[in-house]
Amino acid sequence: MPDTDIQITEFIYDAPNSVNDNNYEWVEILNTGTGPVDLSNWTLSDAAGASDPIGSVTLAAGQYAVLYNANISQADFETVYGALPAGAVPIPVSSWPSLNNGGDTITLANASSTAIETFTYPDAAGPGESLEVSGPDGAETFTQDTSPTPGALCFAAGSMIATPEGERAVEMLRIGDLVQTEQGHDVKVLWIGRQTVHTAHAPLRMEPVRIAKGALGENVPHHDLVVTADHGMVLDGFVINASALVNGSTIDWVPLTELAERVTYYHVETENHDVILANGAASETFLDMRGRAAFDNFQEYLDLYGTERLIPEMSRARITSPRLLPDSIRQRCARALDKSNAQETAAIRLRA
């Protein structure tokens, strides 16, 4: 397949203020063709120079890859940006080109040093924000993304949140309503953040995660629960990003093609970083790790409270990658999967 099937779709040139800029820059690429493309010995460069050739990597049709600085590990990368979506290829790049915060030229070249894609980007994103790239070569359009993480934020509409009067759909909650914590305490809703995703133009990493009924334990959740990849579920004292729990069966990605053209996600902010119940499963409330500017109704928050406030993270370890899951949680999910398979087999026999 032609090398020109590879396109740059998104990149960060100004990393979050909490980390070193050069080490945490990245470039997302996509194979837009119908067959595999060999990326061996390709290079990434800016106006000042090129990286070392990347190793032996083949990108399948429709597959994404994320190029990042080899000075950091994938675990370090995912600590800042969250786990990569299933199927995305991580590509560490040595001698990473330092992308200029004031605007620069990016060139992706193949093994023959032929420029496959090259463009000059403007300084149009702040720290921790990315630029999404669209349009034909030489006439690219750059769109600022204020939440460039593998996954959007929070609960899908229809998620049932425990309140003192019973469960209510998350989209029906209002400021001042009470929700119940895992410990049975009532806490007040300070704000409901809303974020809309246009699925037709969304990258693969925006796929949410579906946690099937009973996937986390006996009747937990009590109905299928859909959350976004970085949203934290609380199990055995850990806060675990939903993406780290994906097992390809009872917990799996929801393809963007299965979603409506516009999907809205909701996050519940309380006074503290609390644990509430969504479809009966313990789940975190809003944590301002990346601020609130990505939400559609951010101005509402400013009108109410004047400025953003910091919420201290709860004192539980956060797990962002499947390889970091404790064996006890793996076994719990495996038992739930075995039970689900047994129930499905029994149902098939009854129908036979």
C-alpha positions as a printed Julia matrix, in Angstrom:
352×3 Matrix{Float64}:
   0.0     0.0    0.0
   1.26    3.54  -0.7
   3.12    5.36   2.06
   0.89    8.38   1.42
  -1.94    6.52   3.19
  -0.27    7.55   6.45
  -1.58   10.84   7.83
  -0.84   12.87  10.93
  -4.16   13.31  12.75
  -3.24   15.01  16.03
  -0.22   16.2   18.02
   0.9    17.99  21.18
   3.75   20.47  21.04
   3.17   22.1   24.47
   2.92   19.43  27.16
   1.04   19.93  30.45
   2.8    22.31  32.85
   3.36   19.46  35.31
   5.89   17.7   33.04
   8.87   18.48  30.78
   7.7    19.77  27.38
  10.09   17.86  25.13
   9.66   14.52  26.86
   5.87   14.58  26.69
   5.21   15.83  23.17
   3.55   13.3   20.85
   2.23   12.83  17.33
  -0.72   10.6   16.39
  -0.79    9.03  12.92
  -3.4     6.97  11.08
  -3.22    4.49   8.21
  -6.11    5.69   6.05
  -5.59    3.04   3.37
  -6.88   -0.48   2.81
  -3.66   -2.37   3.47
  -0.63   -2.39   5.81
   2.18    0.18   5.6
   5.73   -0.53   6.77
   7.02    2.35   8.92
  10.49    0.91   9.42
  13.21    3.6    9.27
  10.72    6.45   8.95
  11.64    9.71  10.67
   9.85   12.63  12.29
  11.39   16.07  12.08
  10.82   19.73  12.82
  12.55   22.74  11.31
  15.69   22.09  13.37
  16.29   18.45  12.47
  15.09   14.87  12.28
  14.69   12.06  14.76
  16.53    8.76  14.61
  14.82    6.22  12.31
  12.05    4.36  14.08
  12.27    0.58  14.42
  10.42   -2.18  12.63
   6.72   -1.26  12.77
   3.89   -2.12  10.39
   0.62   -0.23  10.68
  -2.5    -2.11   9.58
  -5.31   -0.51   7.6
  -7.34    1.8    9.82
  -4.84    1.51  12.67
  -3.54    4.41  14.74
  -0.06    4.85  16.2
   1.26    7.35  18.71
   4.85    8.54  18.32
   6.38    9.77  21.56
   9.79   10.6   23.03
  11.84    7.49  23.84
  13.27    9.35  26.85
  10.15    8.26  28.74
   8.49    4.88  29.11
   5.02    4.03  27.87
   3.95    3.8   31.52
   5.16    7.39  32.11
   3.33    8.52  28.98
   0.1     6.86  30.1
   0.39    8.32  33.6
   0.01   11.77  32.03
  -2.33   11.07  29.1
  -4.1     7.85  30.07
  -3.94    4.4   28.51
  -3.79    4.13  24.73
  -6.91    2.66  23.11
  -6.92   -1.02  22.23
  -5.2    -1.51  18.88
  -3.22    1.74  18.9
   0.52    1.18  18.41
   2.94    2.97  20.77
   6.13    4.0   18.94
   8.97    5.43  21.06
  11.18    7.74  18.98
  14.84    8.43  19.81
  16.35   11.89  19.26
  12.88   13.38  19.44
  12.6    16.71  17.57
  11.71   19.5   19.97
   8.46   20.9   18.59
   8.43   24.67  18.97
   5.67   26.1   21.17
   5.47   29.19  18.98
   4.7    27.26  15.81
   6.91   24.95  13.79
   7.1    22.67  10.75
   6.48   18.94  11.16
   7.62   16.47   8.52
   6.98   12.73   8.47
   9.35   11.03   6.03
   9.59    7.43   4.84
  12.66    5.18   4.67
  13.71    6.86   1.4
  13.63   10.28   3.12
  10.62   11.27   1.03
   8.3    13.64   2.88
   4.98   11.83   3.24
   3.36   14.67   5.13
   4.69   18.1    5.98
   2.98   21.21   7.31
   3.6    24.29   9.41
   1.38   24.63  12.43
   0.4    27.8   14.3
   0.72   28.46  18.02
  -2.96   27.71  18.67
  -2.95   25.41  21.73
  -2.04   25.93  25.35
  -0.19   23.62  27.76
  -1.64   20.11  27.65
  -3.83   20.9   24.64
  -3.45   19.34  21.21
  -4.08   20.3   17.6
  -6.2    17.96  15.48
  -5.23   17.94  11.8
  -7.67   17.64   8.91
  -7.86   18.65   5.26
  -5.69   17.92   2.21
  -1.91   18.23   2.15
  -0.86   21.85   1.84
  -4.25   23.09   3.06
  -4.43   21.58   6.53
  -6.88   22.81   9.14
  -5.86   22.77  12.8
  -8.48   22.39  15.54
  -7.65   22.94  19.18
  -8.53   20.02  21.5
  -8.52   21.05  25.16
  -8.8    17.45  26.4
  -6.29   15.42  24.35
  -6.51   12.13  26.22
  -7.37    8.61  25.13
 -11.06    9.03  25.81
 -13.39   11.89  26.59
 -14.79   12.39  30.06
 -17.19   10.58  32.28
 -20.62    8.93  32.24
 -22.77    8.27  29.19
 -26.37    9.46  29.31
 -28.6     6.96  31.06
 -26.06    6.08  33.76
 -28.1     5.71  36.95
 -26.61    7.55  39.93
 -27.58    6.63  43.5
 -29.4     9.4   45.42
 -31.26    9.42  48.75
 -34.56    9.08  46.82
 -33.32    6.28  44.57
 -31.43    6.21  41.31
 -31.58    9.06  38.79
 -30.15    9.29  35.3
 -26.97   11.38  35.37
 -28.34   13.82  32.77
 -31.31   14.54  35.07
 -29.16   15.6   38.04
 -29.04   19.28  38.86
 -26.81   21.56  40.95
 -27.86   21.25  44.59
 -29.18   17.69  44.27
 -27.88   15.08  46.69
 -26.1    11.92  45.58
 -25.01    9.01  47.74
 -21.43    7.91  48.23
 -20.27    4.33  48.41
 -20.31    4.67  52.21
 -23.95    5.83  52.2
 -23.28    9.5   52.88
 -25.26   12.21  51.1
 -23.18   14.82  49.26
 -24.32   17.83  47.27
 -23.82   18.19  43.53
 -21.87   21.39  42.88
 -21.85   21.12  39.1
 -22.67   18.76  36.23
 -20.11   19.03  33.43
 -21.3    18.22  29.91
 -19.05   17.33  26.99
 -20.3    16.58  23.48
 -18.37   14.37  21.07
 -18.99   14.4   17.31
 -18.37   10.76  16.61
 -18.04   11.09  12.82
 -14.89   13.18  13.25
 -13.6    11.69  16.5
 -10.32    9.74  16.62
 -10.33    6.1   17.71
  -9.17    7.01  21.2
 -12.57    8.58  21.88
 -14.25    5.18  22.01
 -16.0     4.69  25.37
 -15.92    1.51  27.43
 -18.96   -0.69  28.12
 -18.9    -2.56  31.43
 -21.46   -5.35  31.16
 -23.88   -6.26  33.9
 -22.06   -8.3   36.55
 -18.6    -7.72  35.0
 -17.14   -6.39  38.27
 -18.86   -8.79  40.67
 -22.23  -10.19  41.59
 -24.73   -7.85  39.93
 -22.1    -5.09  39.73
 -22.96   -3.12  37.76
 -26.63   -4.07  37.86
 -27.06   -2.97  34.23
 -24.5    -2.3   31.5
 -22.55    0.87  32.26
 -20.87    3.02  29.59
 -18.1     5.37  30.67
 -15.19    6.99  28.89
 -11.72    5.51  28.88
 -10.09    7.68  31.54
 -13.01    7.53  33.95
 -12.08    5.88  37.24
 -13.93    2.86  38.59
 -13.19    2.02  42.23
 -12.29   -1.58  43.05
 -10.48   -3.08  46.04
  -9.2     0.31  47.16
  -7.89    1.34  43.73
  -9.15    3.94  41.25
  -8.88    2.16  37.9
  -9.28    3.83  34.52
 -11.98    1.97  32.62
  -9.57    1.39  29.72
  -7.31   -0.64  32.02
 -10.17   -3.06  32.74
 -10.95   -3.91  29.11
 -10.92   -7.7   28.59
 -12.48   -7.86  25.14
 -15.68   -9.47  26.41
 -17.58   -8.32  29.51
 -15.6    -5.06  29.48
 -14.91   -3.76  26.01
 -14.61   -0.73  23.76
 -17.76    0.61  22.1
 -17.01    1.32  18.42
 -17.72    4.89  17.4
 -19.81    3.52  14.54
 -22.29    2.15  17.09
 -22.85    5.58  18.62
 -25.08    8.44  17.55
 -23.54   11.26  15.52
 -23.43   13.43  18.65
 -22.88   11.88  22.1
 -22.87   13.81  25.36
 -21.0    12.68  28.47
 -21.61   13.94  32.0
 -19.43   14.35  35.04
 -20.62   14.91  38.59
 -18.66   17.39  40.7
 -19.03   17.34  44.47
 -17.07   19.13  47.19
 -14.46   16.38  47.33
 -13.14   13.66  45.06
 -15.8    11.16  46.15
 -16.87    7.61  45.31
 -20.48    7.4   44.13
 -22.52    4.57  42.65
 -23.32    4.4   38.92
 -25.57    1.47  38.01
 -24.51    0.13  41.4
 -20.78    0.23  40.61
 -18.37    2.39  42.62
 -17.09    5.25  40.49
 -15.21    8.5   41.0
 -16.67   11.99  40.93
 -14.98   14.82  39.04
 -11.27   15.39  39.57
  -9.75   18.51  38.02
  -6.63   16.82  36.63
  -7.08   18.64  33.3
  -9.41   21.43  34.31
 -12.99   22.09  33.2
 -12.42   24.05  29.99
 -13.16   20.99  27.83
 -16.78   20.92  28.98
 -19.48   22.51  26.85
 -20.86   24.41  29.84
 -17.55   25.65  31.27
 -18.83   29.24  31.22
 -21.68   28.17  33.5
 -19.11   27.04  36.04
 -17.26   30.37  35.85
 -20.54   32.27  36.2
 -21.36   30.27  39.32
 -18.0    30.13  41.06
 -15.86   32.84  39.45
 -12.78   30.68  38.99
 -11.8    27.05  38.89
 -10.99   25.36  42.18
  -8.59   22.52  42.88
  -9.96   19.23  44.2
  -7.42   17.08  46.09
  -7.32   13.54  44.73
  -8.55   10.81  47.06
  -5.82    8.81  48.78
  -6.14    5.72  46.59
  -3.65    4.54  44.01
  -4.74    5.06  40.4
  -4.21    2.33  37.8
  -4.04    3.49  34.18
  -2.74    0.4   32.38
  -3.88   -3.26  32.25
  -0.41   -4.52  33.14
  -0.64   -2.74  36.5
  -3.84   -4.5   37.59
  -3.4    -6.54  40.8
  -4.0   -10.28  40.42
  -6.97  -10.09  42.79
  -8.8    -7.74  40.4
  -7.85   -9.8   37.36
  -9.25  -12.88  39.09
 -12.44  -11.07  40.08
 -13.08   -9.99  36.5
 -12.15  -13.47  35.24
 -14.68  -15.09  37.59
 -17.35  -12.69  36.37
 -16.4   -13.51  32.76
 -16.57  -17.27  33.46
 -20.01  -16.84  35.04
 -21.2   -14.78  32.06
 -19.99  -17.44  29.63
 -21.67  -20.21  31.64
 -24.97  -18.31  31.68
 -24.75  -17.73  27.93
 -24.05  -21.43  27.32
 -27.01  -22.43  29.49
 -29.29  -20.02  27.63
 -28.21  -21.47  24.29
 -28.98  -24.98  25.51
 -32.43  -23.93  26.67
 -33.18  -22.45  23.25
 -31.92  -25.57  21.46
